[in-house]
mmCIF file of C-alpha atoms in Angstrom:
data_model
loop_
_atom_site.group_PDB
_atom_site.id
_atom_site.type_symbol
_atom_site.label_atom_id
_atom_site.label_comp_id
_atom_site.label_asym_id
_atom_site.label_seq_id
_atom_site.Cartn_x
_atom_site.Cartn_y
_atom_site.Cartn_z
ATOM 1 C CA MET A 154 120.514 99.160 98.899
ATOM 2 C CA ASP A 155 123.283 99.554 96.333
ATOM 3 C CA LYS A 156 121.999 100.925 93.034
ATOM 4 C CA ASP A 157 123.141 97.952 90.971
ATOM 5 C CA ILE A 158 121.388 95.554 93.355
ATOM 6 C CA GLU A 159 118.161 97.552 93.632
ATOM 7 C CA GLU A 160 117.404 97.229 89.928
ATOM 8 C CA ASN A 161 113.685 96.607 89.528
ATOM 9 C CA LEU A 162 113.012 96.254 93.253
ATOM 10 C CA SER A 163 113.291 99.981 93.934
ATOM 11 C CA ASP A 164 110.940 100.712 91.038
ATOM 12 C CA LEU A 165 108.514 98.132 92.382
ATOM 13 C CA TYR A 166 108.648 99.675 95.850
ATOM 14 C CA SER A 167 108.015 103.117 94.359
ATOM 15 C CA ALA A 168 104.973 101.712 92.554
ATOM 16 C CA ILE A 169 103.681 100.213 95.807
ATOM 17 C CA ILE A 170 104.049 103.595 97.541
ATOM 18 C CA GLU A 171 102.114 105.292 94.741
ATOM 19 C CA ILE A 172 99.363 102.690 94.870
ATOM 20 C CA GLU A 173 99.176 102.959 98.654
ATOM 21 C CA SER A 174 98.545 106.698 98.330
ATOM 22 C CA CYS A 175 95.523 105.925 96.139
ATOM 23 C CA LEU A 176 93.811 103.663 98.675
ATOM 24 C CA ALA A 177 90.724 104.798 100.516
ATOM 25 C CA LYS A 178 91.033 104.637 104.299
ATOM 26 C CA VAL A 179 87.642 103.387 105.418
ATOM 27 C CA ALA A 180 85.719 101.839 108.295
ATOM 28 C CA TYR A 181 84.084 98.595 107.217
ATOM 29 C CA LYS A 182 80.602 97.875 108.516
ATOM 30 C CA PHE A 183 79.133 94.395 108.943
ATOM 31 C CA THR A 184 75.641 93.434 110.065
ATOM 32 C CA ALA A 185 75.226 91.441 113.270
ATOM 33 C CA GLU A 186 74.011 87.895 112.650
ATOM 34 C CA GLU A 187 70.829 88.409 114.650
ATOM 35 C CA ASP A 188 69.966 91.502 112.593
ATOM 36 C CA PHE A 189 70.763 89.776 109.311
ATOM 37 C CA SER A 190 68.422 86.903 110.226
ATOM 38 C CA LYS A 191 65.547 89.385 110.445
ATOM 39 C CA VAL A 192 65.905 90.510 106.820
ATOM 40 C CA ARG A 193 63.050 89.163 104.748
ATOM 41 C CA SER A 194 63.109 90.633 101.239
ATOM 42 C CA ILE A 195 65.464 89.131 98.679
ATOM 43 C CA ARG A 196 66.586 92.573 97.524
ATOM 44 C CA GLU A 197 67.628 93.712 100.984
ATOM 45 C CA LEU A 198 69.131 90.346 101.881
ATOM 46 C CA GLN A 199 71.259 90.284 98.733
ATOM 47 C CA LEU A 200 72.225 93.929 99.160
ATOM 48 C CA VAL A 201 73.549 93.305 102.665
ATOM 49 C CA TYR A 202 75.074 89.921 101.835
ATOM 50 C CA TRP A 203 77.042 90.964 98.756
ATOM 51 C CA SER A 204 78.012 94.361 100.182
ATOM 52 C CA GLU A 205 79.721 92.567 103.046
ATOM 53 C CA ILE A 206 81.459 90.115 100.719
ATOM 54 C CA ILE A 207 82.761 92.985 98.594
ATOM 55 C CA GLN A 208 83.935 94.827 101.703
ATOM 56 C CA ARG A 209 85.956 91.760 102.716
ATOM 57 C CA PHE A 210 87.209 91.472 99.145
ATOM 58 C CA HIS A 211 88.411 95.071 99.419
ATOM 59 C CA VAL A 212 90.192 94.192 102.663
ATOM 60 C CA CYS A 213 92.178 91.546 100.753
ATOM 61 C CA GLY A 214 93.332 93.956 98.076
ATOM 62 C CA ALA A 215 94.026 96.947 100.308
ATOM 63 C CA THR A 216 95.876 95.072 103.053
ATOM 64 C CA THR A 217 97.986 93.260 100.461
ATOM 65 C CA ILE A 218 99.299 96.633 99.270
ATOM 66 C CA LEU A 219 99.818 97.941 102.800
ATOM 67 C CA ARG A 220 101.516 94.748 103.947
ATOM 68 C CA LEU A 221 103.862 94.712 100.947
ATOM 69 C CA LYS A 222 104.905 98.274 101.741
ATOM 70 C CA LYS A 223 105.641 97.416 105.376
ATOM 71 C CA TRP A 224 107.709 94.352 104.523
ATOM 72 C CA TYR A 225 109.713 96.253 101.901
ATOM 73 C CA GLU A 226 110.449 98.917 104.500
ATOM 74 C CA ALA A 227 111.562 96.258 106.992
ATOM 75 C CA ILE A 228 113.809 94.637 104.382
ATOM 76 C CA ASP A 229 115.351 97.970 103.410
ATOM 77 C CA SER A 230 115.872 98.992 107.040
ATOM 78 C CA SER A 231 117.667 95.765 107.967
ATOM 79 C CA TYR A 232 119.750 95.946 104.775
ATOM 80 C CA LYS A 233 120.889 99.473 105.561
ATOM 81 C CA SER A 234 121.625 98.586 109.186
ATOM 82 C CA LYS A 235 123.625 95.567 107.958
ATOM 83 C CA ASN A 236 121.650 93.069 110.024
ATOM 84 C CA TYR A 237 121.663 89.633 108.371
ATOM 85 C CA TYR A 238 119.110 88.120 110.739
ATOM 86 C CA GLY A 239 116.740 91.055 110.332
ATOM 87 C CA PHE A 240 117.167 91.003 106.560
ATOM 88 C CA CYS A 241 116.409 87.282 106.252
ATOM 89 C CA ALA A 242 113.490 87.395 108.678
ATOM 90 C CA SER A 243 111.931 90.367 106.873
ATOM 91 C CA LEU A 244 112.431 88.779 103.475
ATOM 92 C CA ARG A 245 110.851 85.574 104.713
ATOM 93 C CA GLY A 246 107.889 87.593 106.007
ATOM 94 C CA LEU A 247 107.496 89.205 102.578
ATOM 95 C CA LEU A 248 107.432 85.832 100.814
ATOM 96 C CA GLU A 249 104.842 84.460 103.233
ATOM 97 C CA ALA A 250 102.670 87.563 102.871
ATOM 98 C CA CYS A 251 102.832 87.438 99.070
ATOM 99 C CA SER A 252 101.930 83.760 99.057
ATOM 100 C CA ASP A 253 99.027 84.328 101.432
ATOM 101 C CA SER A 254 97.604 87.111 99.263
ATOM 102 C CA PHE A 255 98.082 85.181 96.030
ATOM 103 C CA TYR A 256 96.422 82.095 97.506
ATOM 104 C CA SER A 257 93.490 83.958 99.067
ATOM 105 C CA ILE A 258 92.672 86.418 96.282
ATOM 106 C CA GLY A 259 93.178 83.667 93.738
ATOM 107 C CA LYS A 260 90.496 81.591 95.442
ATOM 108 C CA VAL A 261 87.819 84.263 95.102
ATOM 109 C CA ILE A 262 88.593 86.617 92.225
ATOM 110 C CA ILE A 263 87.381 84.327 89.422
ATOM 111 C CA PRO A 264 84.121 83.326 91.185
ATOM 112 C CA ILE A 265 83.398 86.980 91.968
ATOM 113 C CA SER A 266 83.990 87.892 88.324
ATOM 114 C CA GLU A 267 81.758 85.052 87.164
ATOM 115 C CA ASN A 268 78.950 86.331 89.405
ATOM 116 C CA PHE A 269 79.648 89.986 88.691
ATOM 117 C CA SER A 270 76.359 90.828 86.966
ATOM 118 C CA HIS A 271 74.369 89.454 89.881
ATOM 119 C CA ILE A 272 76.637 91.172 92.408
ATOM 120 C CA LYS A 273 76.125 94.482 90.618
ATOM 121 C CA SER A 274 72.349 94.019 90.678
ATOM 122 C CA ALA A 275 72.504 93.100 94.356
ATOM 123 C CA ILE A 276 74.595 96.154 95.240
ATOM 124 C CA ASP A 277 72.158 98.335 93.274
ATOM 125 C CA GLY A 278 69.273 96.877 95.305
ATOM 126 C CA LYS A 279 67.758 95.173 92.252
ATOM 127 C CA ALA A 280 68.402 91.472 92.904
ATOM 128 C CA THR A 281 65.462 89.236 92.081
ATOM 129 C CA GLU A 282 66.976 85.892 93.100
ATOM 130 C CA LEU A 283 68.856 84.556 96.094
ATOM 131 C CA VAL A 284 72.501 83.762 95.334
ATOM 132 C CA LEU A 285 74.823 82.720 98.150
ATOM 133 C CA ALA A 286 78.544 81.994 97.917
ATOM 134 C CA THR A 287 79.664 80.055 100.983
ATOM 135 C CA GLU A 288 83.106 79.192 99.592
ATOM 136 C CA ILE A 289 83.852 82.821 98.770
ATOM 137 C CA GLU A 290 82.673 83.844 102.256
ATOM 138 C CA ASN A 291 84.900 81.277 103.943
ATOM 139 C CA GLU A 292 88.006 82.171 101.932
ATOM 140 C CA LEU A 293 87.604 85.884 102.656
ATOM 141 C CA ILE A 294 86.972 85.224 106.344
ATOM 142 C CA HIS A 295 90.043 82.990 106.401
ATOM 143 C CA TYR A 296 92.256 85.692 104.900
ATOM 144 C CA ILE A 297 91.167 88.242 107.515
ATOM 145 C CA TYR A 298 90.729 86.101 110.630
ATOM 146 C CA GLY A 299 92.823 82.990 109.970
ATOM 147 C CA ARG A 300 95.133 82.247 112.901
ATOM 148 C CA LYS A 301 96.321 79.492 115.201
ATOM 149 C CA LEU A 302 93.290 78.737 117.355
ATOM 150 C CA SER A 303 93.525 77.868 121.025
ATOM 151 C CA ALA A 304 91.712 74.786 122.336
ATOM 152 C CA SER A 305 88.776 76.879 123.505
ATOM 153 C CA GLU A 306 88.637 78.815 120.214
ATOM 154 C CA ARG A 307 88.485 75.601 118.187
ATOM 155 C CA GLU A 308 85.167 74.842 119.872
ATOM 156 C CA SER A 309 83.731 78.264 119.073
ATOM 157 C CA PHE A 310 85.023 79.127 115.599
ATOM 158 C CA GLU A 311 84.518 77.593 112.176
ATOM 159 C CA ASP A 312 87.426 76.042 110.255
ATOM 160 C CA SER A 313 87.625 79.218 108.158
ATOM 161 C CA HIS A 314 89.285 80.896 111.176
ATOM 162 C CA LYS A 315 92.007 78.255 111.366
ATOM 163 C CA ALA A 316 95.317 79.170 109.723
ATOM 164 C CA LYS A 317 96.673 76.815 107.092
ATOM 165 C CA GLN A 318 100.269 75.650 106.926
ATOM 166 C CA VAL A 319 102.556 78.195 105.249
ATOM 167 C CA ARG A 320 103.522 75.513 102.749
ATOM 168 C CA GLN A 321 99.971 75.531 101.331
ATOM 169 C CA TYR A 322 100.264 79.236 100.530
ATOM 170 C CA LEU A 323 103.741 78.861 99.040
ATOM 171 C CA ASP A 324 102.724 75.895 96.888
ATOM 172 C CA SER A 325 99.928 77.934 95.303
ATOM 173 C CA ILE A 326 102.558 79.980 93.435
ATOM 174 C CA GLN A 327 104.317 76.838 92.147
ATOM 175 C CA SER A 328 107.795 78.311 91.930
ATOM 176 C CA GLU A 329 110.939 76.265 92.520
ATOM 177 C CA ASN A 330 112.930 79.487 92.841
ATOM 178 C CA LEU A 331 110.577 80.675 95.579
ATOM 179 C CA ASN A 332 110.858 77.337 97.376
ATOM 180 C CA SER A 333 114.651 77.459 97.195
ATOM 181 C CA LEU A 334 114.838 81.001 98.575
ATOM 182 C CA TYR A 335 112.307 80.289 101.316
ATOM 183 C CA SER A 336 114.209 77.174 102.389
ATOM 184 C CA GLU A 337 117.421 79.186 102.665
ATOM 185 C CA LEU A 338 115.735 81.879 104.744
ATOM 186 C CA CYS A 339 114.213 79.304 107.085
ATOM 187 C CA GLN A 340 117.656 77.864 107.771
ATOM 188 C CA VAL A 341 118.791 81.290 108.899
ATOM 189 C CA SER A 342 115.694 82.009 110.993
ATOM 190 C CA HIS A 343 115.643 78.535 112.584
ATOM 191 C CA PRO A 344 118.453 77.016 114.667
ATOM 192 C CA SER A 345 120.836 75.499 112.109
ATOM 193 C CA LEU A 346 124.428 75.643 110.942
ATOM 194 C CA MET A 347 123.474 78.342 108.421
ATOM 195 C CA SER A 348 122.211 80.551 111.244
ATOM 196 C CA PHE A 349 125.782 80.678 112.588
ATOM 197 C CA THR A 350 127.187 82.078 109.333
ATOM 198 C CA PRO A 351 127.632 85.686 110.575
ATOM 199 C CA PHE A 352 130.156 84.504 113.173
ATOM 200 C CA MET A 353 131.256 80.967 112.302
ATOM 201 C CA MET A 354 132.567 79.322 109.121
ATOM 202 C CA GLU A 355 133.700 75.947 107.865
ATOM 203 C CA THR A 356 137.159 75.589 106.357
ATOM 204 C CA SER A 357 138.356 73.322 103.573
ATOM 205 C CA ASP A 358 140.051 70.999 106.107
ATOM 206 C CA HIS A 359 136.741 70.385 107.897
ATOM 207 C CA ARG A 360 137.336 72.741 110.778
ATOM 208 C CA LEU A 361 134.906 75.235 112.269
ATOM 209 C CA VAL A 362 136.217 78.726 112.950
ATOM 210 C CA LEU A 363 134.530 81.189 115.274
ATOM 211 C CA HIS A 364 135.524 84.481 113.676
ATOM 212 C CA ASN A 365 135.059 88.129 114.638
ATOM 213 C CA GLU A 366 134.661 89.505 111.117
ATOM 214 C CA PHE A 367 131.556 91.618 110.453
ATOM 215 C CA ILE A 368 130.196 90.034 107.295
ATOM 216 C CA ASP A 369 126.457 90.802 107.509
ATOM 217 C CA GLU A 370 126.667 93.412 104.756
ATOM 218 C CA GLU A 371 128.296 90.969 102.358
ATOM 219 C CA LEU A 372 125.828 88.205 103.280
ATOM 220 C CA ASN A 373 122.865 90.488 102.597
ATOM 221 C CA LYS A 374 124.299 91.675 99.305
ATOM 222 C CA ASN A 375 125.044 88.131 98.166
ATOM 223 C CA LEU A 376 121.547 86.930 99.055
ATOM 224 C CA LEU A 377 119.918 89.799 97.201
ATOM 225 C CA GLU A 378 122.091 89.382 94.119
ATOM 226 C CA ARG A 379 121.216 85.696 93.866
ATOM 227 C CA HIS A 380 117.487 86.053 94.465
ATOM 228 C CA LYS A 381 116.398 89.551 93.411
ATOM 229 C CA SER A 382 114.421 88.241 90.411
ATOM 230 C CA THR A 383 112.558 85.773 92.626
ATOM 231 C CA ILE A 384 111.756 88.533 95.129
ATOM 232 C CA HIS A 385 110.443 90.707 92.302
ATOM 233 C CA GLU A 386 108.360 87.919 90.760
ATOM 234 C CA THR A 387 106.880 86.841 94.081
ATOM 235 C CA THR A 388 105.894 90.419 94.895
ATOM 236 C CA VAL A 389 104.093 90.727 91.570
ATOM 237 C CA PHE A 390 102.230 87.490 92.312
ATOM 238 C CA ALA A 391 100.573 89.373 95.187
ATOM 239 C CA LEU A 392 100.469 92.890 93.766
ATOM 240 C CA GLY A 393 98.764 92.041 90.452
ATOM 241 C CA PRO A 394 95.748 90.174 91.890
ATOM 242 C CA ALA A 395 95.406 92.802 94.627
ATOM 243 C CA LEU A 396 95.119 95.571 92.035
ATOM 244 C CA CYS A 397 92.608 93.512 90.071
ATOM 245 C CA SER A 398 90.477 93.040 93.176
ATOM 246 C CA LEU A 399 90.469 96.770 93.881
ATOM 247 C CA LYS A 400 89.597 97.523 90.252
ATOM 248 C CA LEU A 401 86.632 95.145 90.452
ATOM 249 C CA VAL A 402 85.395 96.981 93.546
ATOM 250 C CA ASN A 403 85.678 100.257 91.623
ATOM 251 C CA LEU A 404 83.302 98.892 88.989
ATOM 252 C CA LEU A 405 80.571 98.636 91.609
ATOM 253 C CA SER A 406 78.593 101.659 92.760
ATOM 254 C CA GLY A 407 76.056 102.234 95.503
ATOM 255 C CA SER A 408 76.310 104.314 98.651
ATOM 256 C CA LEU A 409 77.642 101.371 100.676
ATOM 257 C CA LEU A 410 80.669 100.846 98.432
ATOM 258 C CA GLU A 411 81.614 104.248 97.018
ATOM 259 C CA ALA A 412 83.776 104.905 100.070
ATOM 260 C CA LEU A 413 85.898 101.899 99.100
ATOM 261 C CA HIS A 414 86.853 103.204 95.664
ATOM 262 C CA THR A 415 90.552 103.462 94.867
ATOM 263 C CA ASP A 416 91.919 106.432 92.941
ATOM 264 C CA GLU A 417 92.102 105.329 89.302
ATOM 265 C CA ARG A 418 95.767 106.366 89.132
ATOM 266 C CA ALA A 419 96.528 103.045 90.816
ATOM 267 C CA PHE A 420 95.370 101.144 87.719
ATOM 268 C CA GLU A 421 97.312 103.010 85.027
ATOM 269 C CA ASN A 422 99.320 99.919 84.051
ATOM 270 C CA LEU A 423 96.615 97.324 84.624
ATOM 271 C CA GLY A 424 95.101 97.335 81.126
ATOM 272 C CA GLU A 425 97.596 94.889 79.608
ATOM 273 C CA TYR A 426 98.002 92.699 82.692
ATOM 274 C CA GLY A 427 97.019 89.139 81.772
ATOM 275 C CA LEU A 428 94.813 88.435 84.775
ATOM 276 C CA TRP A 429 92.863 91.661 84.318
ATOM 277 C CA VAL A 430 92.324 90.939 80.609
ATOM 278 C CA LYS A 431 90.930 87.535 81.619
ATOM 279 C CA LEU A 432 88.657 89.048 84.266
ATOM 280 C CA GLU A 433 87.307 91.657 81.849
ATOM 281 C CA ALA A 434 86.457 88.895 79.380
ATOM 282 C CA ILE A 435 84.594 86.981 82.088
ATOM 283 C CA ILE A 436 82.645 90.067 83.178
ATOM 284 C CA ASP A 437 81.794 91.109 79.631
ATOM 285 C CA GLY A 438 80.863 87.581 78.649
#
């Protein structure tokens, strides 16, 4: 990307790369339902239950970072190769991924913070009461497993496995600029007059001209210049909550979760982030 266009986006991508290098690469372990049903003591039940919720919570944060990195690489690659279709499709994928992460982490991060003292006791094997969180479970399961179910799958899987409409994720951010950009990208990705732009144009006298000019580079540059602030803001909508979720995991100990801990370098700029300040107040309260 041209230096004047990159502006904050290159810095943001560099930050994502640095954060990605701080992530733990782990194998998550979940208890089979038949084994979980055999657990009798509250301490063990809560230890297993909340350890698995926190593992899924970690999945949300870690995969958000990894997915952002991949989409930024796809956007950059298509920009450099001067491919308008590839650029728009990759940018659309980034917006959908950011919205998905913001929606999903946003559904669970406050409830987890509100129950943090109990979760910590449960992870330490010291829980004295049974606390379940079905809504948190379902949202985390939805983030990981949500997809378009076949007819046979709809009979076997809970609604938490069923993907929502993309519009529900986008609306969670409540940004007119995001909606405008996404609408433009959809018109390029879907069959429409705008999808013909690289090789056909309208003239002032209402004619259509099938041209042989290679204008993908200019189209990409124009799109980025008009929407770079929206791209930056939407990325932060996903990146900030993801970092907060990983920081919350770091505050928990226990042999089952230590492998999930993120290098603290990833959180160097988190201290003054509004959401994290709010979460700290909830935990401390």
